[in-house]
C-alpha positions as a Markdown table, in Angstrom:
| # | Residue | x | y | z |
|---|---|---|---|---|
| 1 | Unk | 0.0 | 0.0 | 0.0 |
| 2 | Unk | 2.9 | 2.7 | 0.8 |
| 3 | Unk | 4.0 | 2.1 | -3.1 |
| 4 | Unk | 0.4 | 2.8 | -4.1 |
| 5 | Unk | 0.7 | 6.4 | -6.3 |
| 6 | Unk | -3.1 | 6.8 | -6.5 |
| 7 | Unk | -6.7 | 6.1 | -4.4 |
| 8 | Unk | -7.2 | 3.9 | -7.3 |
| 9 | Unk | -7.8 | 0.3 | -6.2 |
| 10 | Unk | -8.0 | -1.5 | -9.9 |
| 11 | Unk | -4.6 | -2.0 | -10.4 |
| 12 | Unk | -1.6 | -1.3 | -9.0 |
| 13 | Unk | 0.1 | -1.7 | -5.4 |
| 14 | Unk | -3.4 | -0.7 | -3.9 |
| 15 | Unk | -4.8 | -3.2 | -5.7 |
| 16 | Unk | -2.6 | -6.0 | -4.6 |
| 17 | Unk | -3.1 | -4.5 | -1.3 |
| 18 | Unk | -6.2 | -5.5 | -1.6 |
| 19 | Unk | -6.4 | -8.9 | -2.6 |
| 20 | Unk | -4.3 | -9.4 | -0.1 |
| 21 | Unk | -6.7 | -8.2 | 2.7 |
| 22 | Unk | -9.8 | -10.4 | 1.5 |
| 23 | Unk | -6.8 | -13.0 | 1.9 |
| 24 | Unk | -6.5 | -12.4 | 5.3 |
| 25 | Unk | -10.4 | -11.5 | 5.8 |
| 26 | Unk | -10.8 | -15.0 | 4.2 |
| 27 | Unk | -8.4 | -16.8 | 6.5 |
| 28 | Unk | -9.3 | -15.1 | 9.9 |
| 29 | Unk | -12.7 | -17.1 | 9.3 |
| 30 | Unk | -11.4 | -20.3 | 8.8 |
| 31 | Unk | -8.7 | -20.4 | 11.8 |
| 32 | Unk | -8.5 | -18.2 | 14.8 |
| 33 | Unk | -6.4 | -15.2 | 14.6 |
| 34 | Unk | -5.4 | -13.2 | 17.4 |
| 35 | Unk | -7.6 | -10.3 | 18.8 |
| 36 | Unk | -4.6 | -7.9 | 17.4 |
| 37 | Unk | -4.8 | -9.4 | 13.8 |
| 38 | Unk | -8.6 | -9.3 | 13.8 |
| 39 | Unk | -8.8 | -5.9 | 14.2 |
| 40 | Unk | -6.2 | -4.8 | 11.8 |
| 41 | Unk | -8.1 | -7.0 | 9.1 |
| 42 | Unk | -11.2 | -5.0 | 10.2 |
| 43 | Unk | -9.3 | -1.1 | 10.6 |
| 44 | Unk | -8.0 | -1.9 | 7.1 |
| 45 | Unk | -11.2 | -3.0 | 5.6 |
| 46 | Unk | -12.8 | -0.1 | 6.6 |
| 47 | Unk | -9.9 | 2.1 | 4.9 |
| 48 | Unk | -10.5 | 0.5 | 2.1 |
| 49 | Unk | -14.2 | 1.5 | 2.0 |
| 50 | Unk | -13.0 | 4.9 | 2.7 |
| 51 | Unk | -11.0 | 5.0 | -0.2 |
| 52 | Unk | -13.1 | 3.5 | -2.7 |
| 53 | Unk | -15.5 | 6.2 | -2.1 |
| 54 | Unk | -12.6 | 8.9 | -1.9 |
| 55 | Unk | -11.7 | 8.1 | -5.2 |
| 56 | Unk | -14.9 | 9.9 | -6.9 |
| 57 | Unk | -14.0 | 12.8 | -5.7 |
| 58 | Unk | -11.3 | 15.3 | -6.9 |
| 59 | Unk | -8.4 | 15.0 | -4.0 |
| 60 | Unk | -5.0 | 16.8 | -5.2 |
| 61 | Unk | -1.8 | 17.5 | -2.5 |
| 62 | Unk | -0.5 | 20.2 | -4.4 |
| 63 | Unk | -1.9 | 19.4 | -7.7 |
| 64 | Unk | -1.1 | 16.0 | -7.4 |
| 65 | Unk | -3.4 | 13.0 | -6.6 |
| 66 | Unk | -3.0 | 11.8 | -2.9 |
| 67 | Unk | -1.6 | 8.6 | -2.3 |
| 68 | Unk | -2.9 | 6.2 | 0.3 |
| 69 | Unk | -0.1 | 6.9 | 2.1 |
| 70 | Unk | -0.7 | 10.4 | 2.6 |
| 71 | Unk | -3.7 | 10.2 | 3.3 |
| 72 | Unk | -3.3 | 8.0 | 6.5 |
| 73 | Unk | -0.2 | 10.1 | 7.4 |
| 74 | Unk | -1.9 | 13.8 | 7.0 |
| 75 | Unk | -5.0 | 13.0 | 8.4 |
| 76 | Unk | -3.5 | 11.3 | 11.7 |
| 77 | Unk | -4.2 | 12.7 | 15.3 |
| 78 | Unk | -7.3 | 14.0 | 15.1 |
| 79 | Unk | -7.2 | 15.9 | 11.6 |
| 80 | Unk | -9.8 | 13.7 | 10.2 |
| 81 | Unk | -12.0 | 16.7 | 9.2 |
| 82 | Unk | -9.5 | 18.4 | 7.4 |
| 83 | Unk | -10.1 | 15.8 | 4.9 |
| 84 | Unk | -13.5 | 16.5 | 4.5 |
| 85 | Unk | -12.9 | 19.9 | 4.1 |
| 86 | Unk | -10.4 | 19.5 | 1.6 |
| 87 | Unk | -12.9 | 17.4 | -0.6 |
| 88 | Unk | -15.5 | 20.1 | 0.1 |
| 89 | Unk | -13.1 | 22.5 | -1.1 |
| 90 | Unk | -11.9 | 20.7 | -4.3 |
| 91 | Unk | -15.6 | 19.2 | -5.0 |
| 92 | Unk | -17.8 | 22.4 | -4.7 |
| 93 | Unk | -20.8 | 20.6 | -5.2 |
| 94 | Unk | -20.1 | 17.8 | -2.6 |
| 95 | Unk | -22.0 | 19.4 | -0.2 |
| 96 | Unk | -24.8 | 17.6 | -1.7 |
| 97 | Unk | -23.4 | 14.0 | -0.9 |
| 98 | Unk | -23.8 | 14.5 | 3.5 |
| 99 | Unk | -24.1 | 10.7 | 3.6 |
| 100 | Unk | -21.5 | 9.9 | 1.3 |
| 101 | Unk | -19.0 | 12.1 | 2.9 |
| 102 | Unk | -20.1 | 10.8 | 6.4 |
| 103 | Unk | -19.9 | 7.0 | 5.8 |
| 104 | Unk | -16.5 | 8.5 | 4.6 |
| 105 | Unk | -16.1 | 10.4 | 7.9 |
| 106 | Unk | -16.9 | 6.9 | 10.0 |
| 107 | Unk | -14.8 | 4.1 | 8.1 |
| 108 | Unk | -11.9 | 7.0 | 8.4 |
| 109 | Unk | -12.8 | 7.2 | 12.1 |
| 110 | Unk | -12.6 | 3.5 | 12.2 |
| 111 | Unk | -9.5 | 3.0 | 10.8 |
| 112 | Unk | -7.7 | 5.5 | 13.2 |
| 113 | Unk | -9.9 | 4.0 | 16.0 |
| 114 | Unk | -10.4 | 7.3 | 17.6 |
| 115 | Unk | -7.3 | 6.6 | 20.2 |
| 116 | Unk | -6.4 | 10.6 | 20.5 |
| 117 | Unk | -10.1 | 11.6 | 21.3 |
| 118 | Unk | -11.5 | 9.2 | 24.0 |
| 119 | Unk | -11.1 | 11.4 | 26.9 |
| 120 | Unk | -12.5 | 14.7 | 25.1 |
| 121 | Unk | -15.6 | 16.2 | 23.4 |
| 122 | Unk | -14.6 | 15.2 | 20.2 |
| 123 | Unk | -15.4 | 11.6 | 21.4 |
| 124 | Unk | -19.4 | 12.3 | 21.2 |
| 125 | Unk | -21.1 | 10.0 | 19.2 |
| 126 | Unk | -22.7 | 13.3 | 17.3 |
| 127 | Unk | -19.5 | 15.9 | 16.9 |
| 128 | Unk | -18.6 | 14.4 | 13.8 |
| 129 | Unk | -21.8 | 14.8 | 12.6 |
| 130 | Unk | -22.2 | 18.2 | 13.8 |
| 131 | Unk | -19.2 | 19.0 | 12.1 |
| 132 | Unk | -20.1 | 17.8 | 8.9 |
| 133 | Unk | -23.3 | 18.8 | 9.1 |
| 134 | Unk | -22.3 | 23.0 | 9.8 |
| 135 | Unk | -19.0 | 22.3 | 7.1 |
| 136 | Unk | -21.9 | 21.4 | 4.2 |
| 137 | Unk | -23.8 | 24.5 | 5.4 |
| 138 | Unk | -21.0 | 26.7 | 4.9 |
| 139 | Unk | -20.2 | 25.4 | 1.5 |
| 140 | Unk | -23.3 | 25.6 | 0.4 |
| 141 | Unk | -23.5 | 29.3 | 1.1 |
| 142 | Unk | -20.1 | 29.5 | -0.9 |
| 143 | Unk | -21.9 | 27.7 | -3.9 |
| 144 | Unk | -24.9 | 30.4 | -3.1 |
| 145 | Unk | -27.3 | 27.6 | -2.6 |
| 146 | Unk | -28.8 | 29.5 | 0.5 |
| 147 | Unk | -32.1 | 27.4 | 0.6 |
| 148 | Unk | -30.1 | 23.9 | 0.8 |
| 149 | Unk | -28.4 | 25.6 | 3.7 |
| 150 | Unk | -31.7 | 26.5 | 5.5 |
| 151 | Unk | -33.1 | 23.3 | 5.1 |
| 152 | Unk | -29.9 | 21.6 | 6.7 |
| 153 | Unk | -29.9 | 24.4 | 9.4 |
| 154 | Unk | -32.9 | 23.2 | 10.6 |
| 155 | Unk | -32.2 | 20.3 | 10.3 |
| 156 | Unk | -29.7 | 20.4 | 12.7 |
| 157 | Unk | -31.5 | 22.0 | 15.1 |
| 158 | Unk | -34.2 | 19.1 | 15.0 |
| 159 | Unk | -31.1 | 17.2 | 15.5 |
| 160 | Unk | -29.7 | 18.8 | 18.7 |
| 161 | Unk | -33.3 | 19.8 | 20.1 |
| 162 | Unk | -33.3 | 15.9 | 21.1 |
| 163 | Unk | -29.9 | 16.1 | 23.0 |
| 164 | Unk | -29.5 | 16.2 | 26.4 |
| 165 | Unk | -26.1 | 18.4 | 25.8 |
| 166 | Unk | -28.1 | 21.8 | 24.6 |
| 167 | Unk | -24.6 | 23.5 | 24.9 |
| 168 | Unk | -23.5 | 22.0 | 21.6 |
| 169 | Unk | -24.9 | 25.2 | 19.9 |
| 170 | Unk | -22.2 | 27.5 | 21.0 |
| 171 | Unk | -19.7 | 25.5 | 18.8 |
| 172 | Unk | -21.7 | 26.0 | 16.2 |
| 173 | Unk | -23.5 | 29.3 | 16.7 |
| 174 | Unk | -20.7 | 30.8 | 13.8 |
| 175 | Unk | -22.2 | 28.8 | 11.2 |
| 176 | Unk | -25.6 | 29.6 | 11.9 |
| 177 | Unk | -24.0 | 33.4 | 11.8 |
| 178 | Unk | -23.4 | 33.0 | 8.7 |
| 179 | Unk | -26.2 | 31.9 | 7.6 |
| 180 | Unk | -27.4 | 34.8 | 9.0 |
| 181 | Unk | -25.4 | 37.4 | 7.1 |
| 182 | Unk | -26.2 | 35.6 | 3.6 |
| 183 | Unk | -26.0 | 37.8 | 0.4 |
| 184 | Unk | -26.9 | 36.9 | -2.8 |
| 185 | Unk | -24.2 | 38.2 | -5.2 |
| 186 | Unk | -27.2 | 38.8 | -7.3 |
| 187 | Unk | -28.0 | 42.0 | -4.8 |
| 188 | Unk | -25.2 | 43.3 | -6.1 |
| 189 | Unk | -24.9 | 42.1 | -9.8 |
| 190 | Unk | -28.1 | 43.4 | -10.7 |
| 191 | Unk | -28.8 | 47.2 | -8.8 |
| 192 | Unk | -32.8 | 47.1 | -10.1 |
| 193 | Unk | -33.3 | 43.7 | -8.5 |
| 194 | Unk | -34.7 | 43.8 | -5.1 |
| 195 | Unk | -33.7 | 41.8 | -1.7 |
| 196 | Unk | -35.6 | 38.8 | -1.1 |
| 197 | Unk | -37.8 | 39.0 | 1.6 |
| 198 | Unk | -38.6 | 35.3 | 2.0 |
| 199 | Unk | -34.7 | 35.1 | 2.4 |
| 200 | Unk | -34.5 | 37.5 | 5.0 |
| 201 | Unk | -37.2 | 36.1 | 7.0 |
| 202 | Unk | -35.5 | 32.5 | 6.7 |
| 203 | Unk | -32.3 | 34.3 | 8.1 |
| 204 | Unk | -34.2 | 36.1 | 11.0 |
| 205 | Unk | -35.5 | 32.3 | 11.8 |
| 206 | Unk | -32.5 | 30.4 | 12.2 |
| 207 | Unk | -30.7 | 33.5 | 14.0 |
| 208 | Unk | -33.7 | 33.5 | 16.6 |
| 209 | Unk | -33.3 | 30.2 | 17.4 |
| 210 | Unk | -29.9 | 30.5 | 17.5 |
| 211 | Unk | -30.6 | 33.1 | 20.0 |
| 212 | Unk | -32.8 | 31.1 | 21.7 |
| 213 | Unk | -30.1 | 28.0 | 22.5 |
| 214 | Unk | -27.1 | 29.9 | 22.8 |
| 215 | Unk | -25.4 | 30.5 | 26.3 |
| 216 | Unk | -25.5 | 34.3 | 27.1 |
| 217 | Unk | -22.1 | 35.7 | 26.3 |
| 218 | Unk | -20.6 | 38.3 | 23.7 |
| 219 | Unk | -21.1 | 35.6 | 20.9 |
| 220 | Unk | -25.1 | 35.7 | 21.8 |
| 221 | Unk | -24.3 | 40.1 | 21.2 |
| 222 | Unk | -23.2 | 39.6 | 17.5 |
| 223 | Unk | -26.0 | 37.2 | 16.8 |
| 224 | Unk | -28.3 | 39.6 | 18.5 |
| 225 | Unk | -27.5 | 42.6 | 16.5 |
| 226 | Unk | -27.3 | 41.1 | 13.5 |
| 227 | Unk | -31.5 | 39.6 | 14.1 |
| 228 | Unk | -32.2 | 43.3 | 14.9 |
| 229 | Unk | -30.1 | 44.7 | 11.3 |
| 230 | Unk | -32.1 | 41.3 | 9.6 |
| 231 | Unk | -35.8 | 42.7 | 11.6 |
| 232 | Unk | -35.4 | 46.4 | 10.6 |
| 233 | Unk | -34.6 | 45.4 | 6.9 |
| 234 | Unk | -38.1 | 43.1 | 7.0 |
| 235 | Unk | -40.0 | 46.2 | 8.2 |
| 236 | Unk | -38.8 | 48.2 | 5.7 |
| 237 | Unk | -39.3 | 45.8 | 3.3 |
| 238 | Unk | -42.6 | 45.4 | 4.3 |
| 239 | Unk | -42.9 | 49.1 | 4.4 |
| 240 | Unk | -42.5 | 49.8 | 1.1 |
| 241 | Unk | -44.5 | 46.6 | -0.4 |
| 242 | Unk | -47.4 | 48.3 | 1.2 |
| 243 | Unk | -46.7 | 51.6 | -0.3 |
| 244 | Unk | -45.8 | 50.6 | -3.8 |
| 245 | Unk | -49.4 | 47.9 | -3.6 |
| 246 | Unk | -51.4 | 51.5 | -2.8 |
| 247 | Unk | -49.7 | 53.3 | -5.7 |
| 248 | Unk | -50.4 | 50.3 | -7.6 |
| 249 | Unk | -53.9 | 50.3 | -6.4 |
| 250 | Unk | -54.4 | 53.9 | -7.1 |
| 251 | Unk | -52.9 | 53.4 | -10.5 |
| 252 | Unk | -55.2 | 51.4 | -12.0 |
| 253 | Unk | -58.6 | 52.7 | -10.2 |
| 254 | Unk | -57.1 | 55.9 | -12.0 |
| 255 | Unk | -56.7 | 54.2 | -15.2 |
| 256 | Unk | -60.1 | 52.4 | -14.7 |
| 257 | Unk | -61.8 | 56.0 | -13.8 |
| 258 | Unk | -59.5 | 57.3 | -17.2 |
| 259 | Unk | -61.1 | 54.5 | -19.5 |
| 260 | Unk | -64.7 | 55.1 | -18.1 |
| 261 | Unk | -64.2 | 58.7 | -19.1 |
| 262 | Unk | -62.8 | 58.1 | -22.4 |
| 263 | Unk | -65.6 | 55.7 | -23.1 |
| 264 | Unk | -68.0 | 58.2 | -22.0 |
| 265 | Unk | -66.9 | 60.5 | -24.4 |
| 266 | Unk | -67.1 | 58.0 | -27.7 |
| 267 | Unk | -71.0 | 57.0 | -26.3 |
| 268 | Unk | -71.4 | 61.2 | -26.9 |
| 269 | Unk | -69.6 | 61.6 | -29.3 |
| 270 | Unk | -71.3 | 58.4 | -31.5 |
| 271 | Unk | -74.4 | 60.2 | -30.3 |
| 272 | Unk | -73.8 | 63.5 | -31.9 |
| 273 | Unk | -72.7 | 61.9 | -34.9 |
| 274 | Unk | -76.1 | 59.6 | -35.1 |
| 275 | Unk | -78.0 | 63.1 | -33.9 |
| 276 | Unk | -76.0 | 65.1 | -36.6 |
| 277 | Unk | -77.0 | 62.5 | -39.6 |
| 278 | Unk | -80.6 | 62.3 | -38.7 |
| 279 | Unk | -80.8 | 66.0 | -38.7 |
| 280 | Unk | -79.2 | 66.1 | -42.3 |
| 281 | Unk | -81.8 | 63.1 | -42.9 |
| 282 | Unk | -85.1 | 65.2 | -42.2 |
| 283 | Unk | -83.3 | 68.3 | -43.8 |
| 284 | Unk | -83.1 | 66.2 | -47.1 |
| 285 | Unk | -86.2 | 64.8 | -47.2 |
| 286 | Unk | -88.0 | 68.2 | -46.3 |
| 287 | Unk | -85.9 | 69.3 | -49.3 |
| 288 | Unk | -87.3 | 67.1 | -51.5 |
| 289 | Unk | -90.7 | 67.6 | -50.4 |
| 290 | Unk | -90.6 | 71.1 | -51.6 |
| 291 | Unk | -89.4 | 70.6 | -54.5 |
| 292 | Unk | -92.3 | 68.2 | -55.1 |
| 293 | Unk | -94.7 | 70.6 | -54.0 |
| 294 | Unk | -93.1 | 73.6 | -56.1 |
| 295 | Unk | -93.3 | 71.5 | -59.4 |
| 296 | Unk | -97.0 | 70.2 | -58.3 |
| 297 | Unk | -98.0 | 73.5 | -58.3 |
| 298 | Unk | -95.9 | 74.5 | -61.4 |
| 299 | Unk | -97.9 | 72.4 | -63.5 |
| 300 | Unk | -101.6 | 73.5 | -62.0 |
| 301 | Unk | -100.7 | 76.5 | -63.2 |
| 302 | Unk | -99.7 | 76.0 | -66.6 |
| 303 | Unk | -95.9 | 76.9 | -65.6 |
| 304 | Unk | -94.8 | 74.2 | -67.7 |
| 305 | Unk | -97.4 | 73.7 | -70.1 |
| 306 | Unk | -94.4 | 75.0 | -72.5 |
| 307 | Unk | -92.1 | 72.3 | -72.2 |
């Protein structure tokens, strides 16, 4: 394994490796192995689970490929998250893959056997997943995927709402922070377009319950005063929805009072215009009753007897 120049377990020295584990996986159940033996079959079995799933992911030590090697050496003595966040960093969309990335997490945590955290915090059956859990929120605010990052917020507070250890929020209060102080670049890119207010009031939720489950000290202050900048932007926001729905409002009872005028005017002016043609109707036909009469009386009198 320590000649292997890849996480690629097809071929090569990792693959020998390999075979040569199920060898010994095969063996231990046909004879008895000591305790020692068993569990290094098991440690490295559970390495190699680690690494076939590593291996979809894009993992470079400066620009190069890690090597199984490195990556049980580097991530020794309690560094095992740094791994994760290096594949969160190289793999911007791997936020998406929590379960892959935790079985990950667990067959790494396996391997090392956890010796260097037993007596501390980090030996809680949840910090890893707490961990991972606020490290996928954070990239997905980097990715601007703000409503996978609400979703996973709350989440996690289901998840910790069920603990007996309520304190676990103030190691992970900066996360929800941040989720918090969320800004679309699009705020920016685009001057005419307006904030979203559905995204402010999903930040003013998680920071109230942050509020609500964190321990009273100067990181409860920040929080604080940022769910009082998030509140007075909602008003505001509010404030001028209503404003600009009257103007609105206005606008087109104006342009509906407009219309009726307009129309109004056509009905009057259509009747003048049927007024006007039936006045030159009866002067016409009055016309031509003269004239009838005129000749009618022409011809009584001998006025065209000549003709």
């Amino acid at each position: 394994m320590n000649h292997a120049n890849s996480l690629n377990d097809k071929s090569g020295s990792l693959h020998n490796a390999e075979l040569c584990l199920k060898l010994f996986d095969k063996l231990a159940l046909e004879k008895d192995l000591a305790e020692d033996n068993h569990r290094d079959i098991v440690k490295f079995k559970h390495l190699f689970k680690a690494i076939n799933a590593l291996k979809r992911f894009k993992l470079l030590n400066r620009n190069q490929p890690y090597t199984p090697q490195q990556l049980i050496i580097n991530f020794a003595n309690g560094n095992i998250l740094k791994l994760i966040n290096i594949v969160l960093e190289q793999n911007p969309k791997s936020y998406l893959a929590f379960d892959k990335l935790y079985r990950i997490l667990n067959d790494m945590i396996l391997f090392y056997n956890d010796d260097n955290h037993k007596d501390g915090k980090q030996h809680a059956d949840n910090y890893y997943f707490n961990k991972l859990k606020t490290a996928c929120i954070e990239s997905a605010l980097i990715d601007n995927n703000f409503n996978y990052a609400y979703k996973q917020s709350l989440e996690l507070f289901d998840y910790l709402d069920g603990k007996e250890d309520s304190s676990q929020i103030d190691d992970l209060w900066l996360t929800f922070y941040q989720v918090g102080k969320y800004v679309s670049p699009s705020w920016f890119e685009n001057s005419g377009e307006q904030v979203d207010l559905g995204i402010l009031t999903k930040q003013r939720e998680i920071l109230s319950l942050t509020i609500l489950n964190l321990q009273l000290k100067e990181n409860s202050k920040v929080v604080l005063a940022q769910w009082m900048s998030l509140n007075d932007k909602i008003q505001r926001h509010s404030l001028e929805n209503n404003i600009e729905a009257v103007k609105e409002r206005f606008d087109n009872e104006n342009s509906q009072f407009k219309h009726s005028k307009k129309h109004l005017e056509n009905i009057g002016n259509l009747a003048t215009e049927i007024i006007s043609d039936a006045s030159k109707t009866t002067n016409n036909a009055s016309e031509k009753l003269s004239n009838l009469f005129v000749s009618g009386l022409g011809w009584a009198i001998g006025a065209n007897q000549q003709s």
